[in-house]
Short mmCIF file of C-alpha atoms and ligand atoms in Angstrom, two decimals:
data_model
loop_
_atom_site.label_atom_id
_atom_site.label_comp_id
_atom_site.label_asym_id
_atom_site.label_seq_id
_atom_site.Cartn_x
_atom_site.Cartn_y
_atom_site.Cartn_z
CA MET E 1 120.25 118.97 76.97
CA GLY E 2 122.40 120.01 73.97
CA PHE E 3 124.88 117.65 72.35
CA PHE E 4 127.91 118.94 74.25
CA LYS E 5 126.02 118.91 77.49
CA TRP E 6 125.19 115.24 76.90
CA ILE E 7 128.82 114.41 76.20
CA ASN E 8 129.82 116.36 79.24
CA PHE E 9 127.24 114.59 81.36
CA PHE E 10 128.33 111.13 80.26
CA MET E 11 131.98 111.91 80.82
CA ILE E 12 131.34 113.26 84.29
CA PHE E 13 128.94 110.46 85.08
CA ASN E 14 131.29 107.72 83.93
CA PHE E 15 134.20 109.31 85.66
CA PHE E 16 132.28 109.54 88.91
CA SER E 17 130.83 106.06 88.79
CA LEU E 18 134.20 104.60 87.84
CA SER E 19 136.06 106.28 90.67
CA LEU E 20 133.25 105.60 93.13
CA SER E 21 133.09 101.93 92.24
CA THR E 22 136.77 101.15 92.36
CA ASN E 23 137.03 102.93 95.69
CA TYR E 24 134.08 101.02 97.04
CA LEU E 25 135.51 97.64 96.02
CA ASP E 26 138.84 98.45 97.64
CA GLU E 27 137.03 99.57 100.76
CA ALA E 28 134.83 96.46 100.81
CA LYS E 29 137.93 94.25 100.54
CA ASN E 30 139.58 96.08 103.40
CA PRO E 31 139.58 93.87 106.54
CA ASP E 32 137.62 96.60 108.35
CA VAL E 33 134.66 95.87 106.16
CA PHE E 34 135.41 92.36 104.82
CA ASP E 35 136.19 90.61 108.13
CA TRP E 36 133.24 92.37 109.72
CA MET E 37 130.88 91.14 106.97
CA VAL E 38 132.23 87.59 107.27
CA LYS E 39 131.67 87.64 111.04
CA ILE E 40 128.10 88.87 110.63
CA ARG E 41 127.35 86.37 107.91
CA ARG E 42 128.65 83.45 110.00
CA LYS E 43 126.71 84.57 113.05
CA ILE E 44 123.48 84.68 111.04
CA HIS E 45 124.36 81.34 109.45
CA GLU E 46 124.68 79.70 112.87
CA ASN E 47 121.27 80.97 113.93
CA PRO E 48 118.91 80.64 110.95
CA GLU E 49 115.33 81.88 111.38
CA LEU E 50 112.33 81.14 109.15
CA GLY E 51 110.09 83.74 107.49
CA TYR E 52 108.56 86.31 109.89
CA GLU E 53 110.59 84.78 112.74
CA GLU E 54 113.83 86.66 111.96
CA PHE E 55 113.79 88.29 115.41
CA GLU E 56 117.44 87.81 116.30
CA THR E 57 118.65 88.53 112.78
CA SER E 58 116.63 91.75 112.85
CA GLU E 59 118.07 92.66 116.25
CA LEU E 60 121.62 91.98 115.03
CA ILE E 61 121.04 94.28 112.05
CA ARG E 62 119.66 97.05 114.26
CA THR E 63 122.56 96.71 116.68
CA GLU E 64 125.11 97.07 113.88
CA LEU E 65 123.24 99.99 112.29
CA GLY E 66 123.09 101.63 115.72
CA LYS E 67 126.86 101.25 116.13
CA LEU E 68 127.35 102.86 112.71
CA GLY E 69 125.05 105.73 113.67
CA ILE E 70 122.57 104.92 110.89
CA PRO E 71 118.90 105.70 111.69
CA TYR E 72 116.26 103.08 110.91
CA ARG E 73 112.57 102.23 111.17
CA HIS E 74 111.50 98.93 112.61
CA ASP E 75 108.16 99.19 114.41
CA GLN E 76 105.11 98.22 112.40
CA VAL E 77 107.02 97.31 109.25
CA ALA E 78 106.45 93.70 108.15
CA VAL E 79 107.05 92.06 111.58
CA THR E 80 110.87 91.86 111.60
CA ALA E 81 111.84 94.27 108.80
CA VAL E 82 114.40 97.03 109.23
CA ILE E 83 114.40 100.10 106.94
CA ALA E 84 117.52 102.27 107.29
CA PHE E 85 118.45 105.65 105.78
CA ILE E 86 121.82 107.05 104.72
CA GLY E 87 122.44 110.42 103.04
CA THR E 88 120.60 113.74 103.10
CA LYS E 89 117.38 112.09 104.43
CA LYS E 90 115.71 114.06 101.65
CA SER E 91 114.50 113.22 98.16
CA PRO E 92 115.49 111.55 95.86
CA PHE E 93 115.37 108.14 97.53
CA VAL E 94 116.88 104.97 96.07
CA ALA E 95 116.44 101.60 97.79
CA LEU E 96 118.61 98.49 98.19
CA ARG E 97 117.10 95.25 99.40
CA ALA E 98 118.32 92.15 101.27
CA ASP E 99 116.19 89.21 102.39
CA MET E 100 116.75 87.70 105.86
CA ASP E 101 114.95 84.35 106.13
CA ALA E 102 116.32 80.79 106.20
CA LEU E 103 114.85 77.47 105.03
CA ALA E 104 113.38 74.48 106.89
CA LEU E 105 116.27 72.21 105.97
CA GLN E 106 118.89 70.28 107.98
CA GLU E 107 122.40 71.49 107.13
CA LYS E 108 124.73 68.70 105.99
CA VAL E 109 127.88 70.79 105.56
CA GLU E 110 130.33 70.05 108.37
CA TRP E 111 132.12 73.28 109.26
CA GLU E 112 132.84 75.48 112.22
CA HIS E 113 129.84 77.75 111.69
CA LYS E 114 127.27 75.10 110.82
CA SER E 115 123.63 75.89 111.69
CA LYS E 116 123.02 75.40 115.42
CA VAL E 117 119.27 75.03 114.91
CA PRO E 118 118.17 71.52 113.94
CA GLY E 119 116.05 71.50 110.78
CA LYS E 120 116.81 75.10 109.80
CA MET E 121 119.49 76.35 107.48
CA HIS E 122 120.53 79.36 105.41
CA ALA E 123 120.61 77.34 102.19
CA CYS E 124 119.84 80.19 99.83
CA GLY E 125 122.47 82.76 100.76
CA HIS E 126 120.20 85.23 102.54
CA ASP E 127 122.77 85.36 105.37
CA ALA E 128 125.26 86.65 102.79
CA HIS E 129 122.68 89.09 101.37
CA VAL E 130 122.23 90.67 104.82
CA ALA E 131 126.00 90.85 105.39
CA MET E 132 126.53 92.51 101.98
CA LEU E 133 123.84 95.13 102.57
CA LEU E 134 125.36 95.92 105.97
CA GLY E 135 128.75 96.14 104.21
CA ALA E 136 127.22 98.64 101.77
CA ALA E 137 125.82 100.56 104.76
CA LYS E 138 129.26 100.79 106.35
CA ILE E 139 130.84 102.04 103.11
CA LEU E 140 128.02 104.49 102.38
CA LYS E 141 128.16 105.90 105.89
CA GLU E 142 131.83 106.78 105.27
CA HIS E 143 130.77 108.66 102.13
CA GLU E 144 127.53 110.10 103.49
CA LYS E 145 128.47 113.70 102.62
CA GLU E 146 128.90 112.81 98.92
CA ILE E 147 125.49 111.13 98.60
CA GLN E 148 123.11 113.27 96.50
CA GLY E 149 119.92 112.12 98.21
CA THR E 150 119.02 109.18 100.42
CA VAL E 151 119.86 105.49 100.19
CA VAL E 152 117.12 103.39 101.78
CA LEU E 153 118.27 99.98 103.02
CA VAL E 154 115.49 97.40 103.10
CA PHE E 155 116.09 94.30 105.24
CA GLN E 156 113.00 92.23 104.49
CA PRO E 157 111.57 89.08 106.07
CA ALA E 158 110.08 85.99 104.45
CA GLU E 159 111.25 85.86 100.85
CA GLU E 160 110.85 82.06 100.73
CA GLY E 161 107.12 81.88 100.12
CA GLY E 162 105.89 84.34 102.75
CA GLY E 163 105.89 87.39 100.49
CA GLY E 164 107.70 89.67 102.95
CA ALA E 165 108.19 92.21 100.16
CA LYS E 166 104.41 92.56 99.83
CA LYS E 167 104.15 93.53 103.49
CA ILE E 168 106.97 96.08 103.08
CA VAL E 169 105.13 97.66 100.15
CA GLU E 170 101.88 97.71 102.16
CA SER E 171 103.65 99.43 105.06
CA GLY E 172 104.32 102.40 102.76
CA ALA E 173 108.07 102.23 103.43
CA LEU E 174 108.83 102.64 99.71
CA GLU E 175 106.46 105.57 99.23
CA ASN E 176 108.99 108.12 97.96
CA VAL E 177 111.51 105.70 96.46
CA THR E 178 112.48 106.28 92.80
CA ALA E 179 114.21 102.94 92.15
CA ILE E 180 115.12 99.73 93.96
CA PHE E 181 117.96 97.25 93.41
CA GLY E 182 118.30 93.68 94.67
CA LEU E 183 120.74 90.83 94.11
CA HIS E 184 121.10 87.10 94.65
CA VAL E 185 124.32 85.14 95.02
CA THR E 186 124.74 82.24 92.60
CA PRO E 187 127.29 79.48 91.86
CA ARG E 188 126.18 79.61 88.20
CA PHE E 189 128.65 82.45 87.50
CA PRO E 190 132.27 82.92 88.57
CA ILE E 191 133.22 85.31 91.33
CA GLY E 192 133.68 88.86 90.05
CA GLU E 193 130.93 88.42 87.44
CA VAL E 194 127.28 89.38 87.42
CA ALA E 195 124.31 88.36 85.27
CA SER E 196 120.93 89.77 84.49
CA ARG E 197 118.52 90.74 81.74
CA PRO E 198 116.05 93.55 81.00
CA GLY E 199 112.33 92.73 81.05
CA LEU E 200 111.00 89.39 82.29
CA VAL E 201 113.33 87.55 84.65
CA TYR E 202 111.14 85.20 86.71
CA ALA E 203 107.62 83.86 86.46
CA ARG E 204 104.46 84.63 88.38
CA SER E 205 104.12 81.92 91.03
CA GLY E 206 101.52 80.46 93.37
CA PHE E 207 101.03 77.50 95.71
CA PHE E 208 98.09 75.21 96.34
CA GLU E 209 97.14 72.33 98.59
CA ALA E 210 94.23 69.93 98.15
CA THR E 211 92.73 67.37 100.47
CA ILE E 212 90.92 64.51 98.77
CA SER E 213 88.65 62.61 101.14
CA GLY E 214 87.19 59.16 100.64
CA LYS E 215 86.44 56.44 103.12
CA GLY E 216 89.17 54.35 104.70
CA GLY E 217 89.08 50.60 105.24
CA HIS E 218 90.87 47.26 104.88
CA ALA E 219 92.91 47.17 101.68
CA ALA E 220 91.81 43.58 101.01
CA PHE E 221 88.22 44.76 100.54
CA PRO E 222 88.36 47.86 98.32
CA GLN E 223 84.66 47.52 97.56
CA ASN E 224 83.94 48.68 101.14
CA SER E 225 86.11 51.81 100.83
CA ILE E 226 86.29 54.94 98.73
CA ASP E 227 89.94 55.09 97.77
CA PRO E 228 91.43 58.61 97.94
CA ILE E 229 94.89 57.38 96.84
CA LEU E 230 93.70 56.38 93.38
CA ALA E 231 91.66 59.58 93.15
CA ALA E 232 94.69 61.70 94.07
CA CYS E 233 96.86 59.85 91.51
CA ASN E 234 94.35 60.73 88.82
CA VAL E 235 94.29 64.33 90.01
CA VAL E 236 98.06 64.58 89.64
CA ILE E 237 98.00 63.12 86.13
CA SER E 238 95.08 65.31 85.00
CA LEU E 239 96.83 68.41 86.30
CA GLN E 240 99.71 67.75 83.89
CA HIS E 241 97.24 67.80 81.00
CA LEU E 242 96.57 71.46 81.78
CA ILE E 243 100.09 72.14 80.54
CA SER E 244 100.34 69.60 77.71
CA ARG E 245 96.80 70.00 76.28
CA GLU E 246 95.37 73.37 77.34
CA ALA E 247 98.26 75.83 77.56
CA ASP E 248 99.77 77.42 74.45
CA PRO E 249 103.11 75.60 73.98
CA LEU E 250 104.73 79.01 73.36
CA ASP E 251 103.33 80.45 76.60
CA SER E 252 105.50 78.77 79.26
CA GLN E 253 103.63 77.39 82.27
CA VAL E 254 104.36 74.85 85.00
CA VAL E 255 102.33 72.80 87.44
CA SER E 256 104.38 70.63 89.84
CA ILE E 257 103.16 68.53 92.73
CA GLY E 258 105.86 68.50 95.41
CA SER E 259 103.94 66.87 98.23
CA PHE E 260 101.75 63.75 98.31
CA GLN E 261 100.74 62.58 101.77
CA GLY E 262 98.37 59.79 102.65
CA GLY E 263 98.20 56.48 104.45
CA SER E 264 100.70 54.75 106.70
CA ALA E 265 100.04 51.01 106.50
CA PHE E 266 100.46 48.64 103.54
CA ASN E 267 97.05 47.03 104.06
CA VAL E 268 94.88 50.04 104.90
CA ILE E 269 93.13 52.40 102.50
CA PRO E 270 93.35 55.81 104.20
CA ASP E 271 90.49 58.25 104.73
CA SER E 272 92.17 61.06 102.86
CA VAL E 273 95.19 62.21 100.87
CA THR E 274 96.69 65.69 100.84
CA ILE E 275 98.68 66.93 97.87
CA GLY E 276 100.44 70.24 97.41
CA GLY E 277 102.30 72.01 94.65
CA THR E 278 103.21 75.14 92.81
CA PHE E 279 102.05 76.66 89.52
CA ARG E 280 103.80 79.23 87.36
CA ALA E 281 103.11 81.39 84.32
CA PHE E 282 104.35 84.70 82.95
CA SER E 283 101.16 86.56 82.14
CA LYS E 284 98.46 87.35 84.65
CA GLU E 285 95.79 85.96 82.30
CA SER E 286 97.49 82.56 81.91
CA PHE E 287 98.17 82.45 85.62
CA MET E 288 94.58 83.16 86.67
CA LEU E 289 93.24 80.68 84.12
CA LEU E 290 95.63 78.03 85.43
CA ARG E 291 94.49 78.68 88.97
CA GLN E 292 90.85 78.30 87.98
CA ARG E 293 91.49 75.08 86.04
CA ILE E 294 93.58 73.56 88.86
CA GLU E 295 90.62 73.93 91.17
CA GLN E 296 88.18 72.51 88.59
CA VAL E 297 90.40 69.53 87.79
CA ILE E 298 90.94 68.62 91.44
CA THR E 299 87.26 68.90 92.30
CA GLY E 300 86.14 67.12 89.14
CA GLN E 301 88.61 64.24 89.33
CA ALA E 302 87.84 63.70 93.01
CA LEU E 303 84.13 63.46 92.16
CA VAL E 304 84.78 60.93 89.38
CA HIS E 305 86.25 58.73 92.12
CA ARG E 306 83.39 59.47 94.57
CA CYS E 307 85.66 61.58 96.76
CA ASN E 308 85.19 65.07 98.17
CA SER E 309 87.90 67.66 97.96
CA THR E 310 88.97 71.05 99.27
CA VAL E 311 91.51 73.30 97.56
CA ASN E 312 93.50 76.03 99.32
CA PHE E 313 95.56 78.65 97.44
CA PHE E 314 97.02 80.28 100.59
CA ASP E 315 96.08 83.81 99.52
CA GLU E 316 97.16 85.14 102.93
CA GLU E 317 100.09 82.95 104.08
CA LYS E 318 101.75 82.44 100.70
CA PRO E 319 100.55 85.25 98.41
CA PHE E 320 101.02 84.85 94.65
CA TYR E 321 104.30 86.33 93.51
CA PRO E 322 104.00 88.59 90.48
CA ALA E 323 106.45 88.10 87.62
CA THR E 324 109.88 89.68 88.15
CA VAL E 325 110.33 92.31 85.44
CA ASN E 326 113.50 94.39 85.22
CA ASN E 327 113.13 98.02 84.21
CA GLY E 328 114.87 98.84 80.91
CA GLU E 329 116.38 102.16 82.06
CA LEU E 330 117.76 100.55 85.20
CA HIS E 331 119.23 97.80 83.04
CA LYS E 332 121.30 100.45 81.24
CA HIS E 333 122.34 101.93 84.55
CA PHE E 334 123.32 98.51 85.87
CA HIS E 335 125.33 97.73 82.73
CA ASN E 336 127.11 101.03 82.97
CA VAL E 337 127.99 100.70 86.68
CA ALA E 338 128.79 96.97 86.70
CA GLY E 339 130.72 97.31 83.43
CA ASN E 340 132.89 100.12 84.80
CA PHE E 341 133.33 98.27 87.98
CA LEU E 342 134.07 94.69 86.90
CA GLY E 343 134.91 95.04 83.20
CA ILE E 344 132.21 94.80 80.55
CA ASN E 345 133.07 91.15 79.75
CA LYS E 346 132.13 90.22 83.34
CA VAL E 347 128.57 91.48 82.91
CA ASN E 348 126.62 88.53 81.52
CA ASP E 349 123.27 88.60 79.81
CA ILE E 350 120.85 85.91 80.90
CA PRO E 351 119.41 84.75 77.56
CA ARG E 352 115.96 83.68 78.74
CA PRO E 353 113.67 84.29 81.70
CA SER E 354 113.15 81.30 84.01
CA MET E 355 110.21 79.72 85.81
CA GLY E 356 111.83 80.56 89.17
CA ALA E 357 110.19 83.25 91.30
CA GLU E 358 111.37 86.11 93.51
CA ASP E 359 109.27 88.26 95.77
CA PHE E 360 111.37 91.25 94.68
CA SER E 361 108.59 91.47 92.08
CA PHE E 362 106.26 93.05 94.67
CA TYR E 363 108.57 96.08 94.73
CA GLN E 364 108.67 96.21 90.95
CA GLU E 365 104.89 96.52 90.91
CA VAL E 366 105.15 99.91 92.65
CA VAL E 367 108.61 101.29 91.73
CA PRO E 368 111.05 100.64 88.87
CA GLY E 369 113.26 97.81 90.13
CA TYR E 370 116.28 95.84 89.05
CA PHE E 371 117.32 92.37 90.16
CA PHE E 372 120.63 90.71 89.26
CA LEU E 373 122.74 87.65 90.05
CA LEU E 374 126.13 87.91 91.72
CA GLY E 375 128.60 85.15 90.81
CA MET E 376 130.38 83.38 93.65
CA GLN E 377 131.93 80.29 92.05
CA ASP E 378 135.70 80.02 92.38
CA PRO E 379 136.58 78.37 89.02
CA SER E 380 139.53 76.52 90.59
CA GLN E 381 137.28 74.89 93.19
CA GLU E 382 134.61 72.19 93.11
CA ARG E 383 131.22 73.48 91.88
CA LEU E 384 129.21 74.84 94.81
CA ALA E 385 125.82 73.23 95.50
CA SER E 386 122.83 75.15 94.18
CA GLY E 387 120.26 76.93 96.36
CA HIS E 388 117.99 74.92 98.69
CA SER E 389 120.50 72.04 98.93
CA PRO E 390 121.55 70.81 102.41
CA TYR E 391 125.11 71.03 101.04
CA TYR E 392 124.74 74.72 100.10
CA ARG E 393 127.81 76.87 100.78
CA VAL E 394 128.53 80.53 100.23
CA ASN E 395 131.89 81.68 98.88
CA GLU E 396 132.50 84.57 101.28
CA ASP E 397 134.97 86.15 98.84
CA ALA E 398 131.87 87.35 96.98
CA LEU E 399 130.80 89.57 99.88
CA PRO E 400 132.90 92.63 98.90
CA TYR E 401 131.55 92.52 95.34
CA GLY E 402 127.95 92.55 96.57
CA ALA E 403 128.57 95.31 99.10
CA ALA E 404 130.43 97.53 96.64
CA LEU E 405 127.94 96.96 93.82
CA HIS E 406 125.02 97.81 96.11
CA ALA E 407 126.76 100.99 97.23
CA SER E 408 127.78 102.16 93.77
CA LEU E 409 124.47 101.30 92.07
CA ALA E 410 122.73 103.53 94.62
CA THR E 411 125.12 106.48 94.76
CA SER E 412 125.68 106.67 91.02
CA TYR E 413 121.93 106.44 90.42
CA LEU E 414 121.36 109.40 92.75
CA LEU E 415 124.14 111.24 90.94
CA LYS E 416 122.45 110.51 87.62
CA LEU E 417 119.12 111.85 88.94
CA GLN E 418 120.90 114.97 90.13
CA HIS E 419 122.41 115.56 86.68
CA GLU E 420 119.04 115.00 85.01
CA VAL E 421 117.48 117.65 87.26
CA GLU E 422 120.30 120.10 86.57
CA GLY E 423 120.28 119.27 82.86
C1 NAG A 501 106.99 110.74 101.42
O1 NAG A 501 107.00 112.14 101.17
C2 NAG A 501 105.89 112.82 101.72
C3 NAG A 501 105.98 114.27 101.25
O2 NAG A 501 107.24 114.79 101.43
C4 NAG A 501 105.92 112.67 103.24
O3 NAG A 501 104.81 113.32 103.82
C5 NAG A 501 105.89 111.20 103.61
O4 NAG A 501 106.03 111.03 104.99
C6 NAG A 501 107.01 110.45 102.91
N1 NAG A 501 106.86 109.03 103.16
C7 NAG A 501 107.84 108.26 103.64
C8 NAG A 501 107.51 106.82 103.86
O5 NAG A 501 108.96 108.66 103.92
C1 NAG A 502 81.13 64.21 100.61
O1 NAG A 502 80.33 65.24 101.12
C2 NAG A 502 78.96 64.90 101.21
C3 NAG A 502 78.19 66.15 101.64
O2 NAG A 502 78.77 66.71 102.78
C4 NAG A 502 78.78 63.75 102.19
O3 NAG A 502 77.43 63.37 102.27
C5 NAG A 502 79.61 62.56 101.70
O4 NAG A 502 79.58 61.51 102.62
C6 NAG A 502 81.06 62.96 101.47
N1 NAG A 502 81.77 61.88 100.84
C7 NAG A 502 82.98 61.49 101.21
C8 NAG A 502 83.58 60.37 100.44
O5 NAG A 502 83.58 62.01 102.15
#
């Protein structure tokens, strides 16, 4: 492209994305779309379903897509997933993703649409993510004739540890997709603002569980038992030394034990103790080394205390999540679109990656992907609880921002591809 063509392209592109975005936000705030999203979100909130059990959520999504006349695939894609298509149904394809699963948590917020399922709750906003992607679908359907390609909507199961994204990738549903976008609501930023960063965003993450077996007996006579509690305590302490003594202090890593189960009486040494935890690192090398050393430390420390042990890394049920890495070109696109849309001072840079994890990373292993945070805190209100709290609440006023951003990120990206081809 010559200099003037470039200028021309940027002017046209910015003009288009600006007018698209502002339209989309107005449309998303319109009661037609807004009230509808709120209703859907509340319905899903009342009936939370855990990973790979999102049967009713999936059915609700398909019903609404059907009413909008949007075709979708459902059979043989990651159990409950729904993959929908809007636009020319031809290349190029750009994907938008929402996760559908809830958490095993008892809701403690008293409100009209509180979870009706004891012990299950949407405490991470996935109900809002689904509603926003459906909102985007409704807006995009209205503009289907203007879409220069196909927007692929990915409603995925099991983000919370089950690796639903991995199953979607394995199903081949993203085969011809050029880019994928995903978002997460957060109380860390005010409503109307977004935050992200190029490159590393979240760590590589895995889970493990170990059973340490000794020999139970009366606690008054420890000499007749082999105490798995003391062995497990030493395991936990030794695992921390992997971080403090073996890892490079400049190469961030984490090992946390979140579960320690054993015994039930004050005067009985139990037969066994089961511990479980998570480990994180950014590079594959550090991660694999950590995994190997976790196993060695557990086995070795158990033996020191005359116990046997087994270690399970859940390779099938809870696959390792790769690191979440945002594509640099998509970062520019995001900045451009979100800046036009919200004002450039509302687009925040996250200064550092975090040890959190997101299974969006499975998509990023096969296609360029971009993940960002959508603010939902009303600055005049009390700070909303953070994710995975039984007091978690979603500010529904954020729904139009998510829906409109989804829609404009996709359509303007397709427009950009079109211009690149013509250029
Ligand atoms: C991807 O494109 C190829 C060639 O056009 C086609 O055969 C295939 O079915 C497409 N895959 C998907 C998942 O749409
Ligand atoms: C550990 O395993 C060995 C071999 O199976 C067995 O002989 C021993 O009794 C076990 N020890 C404990 C404490 O369970």
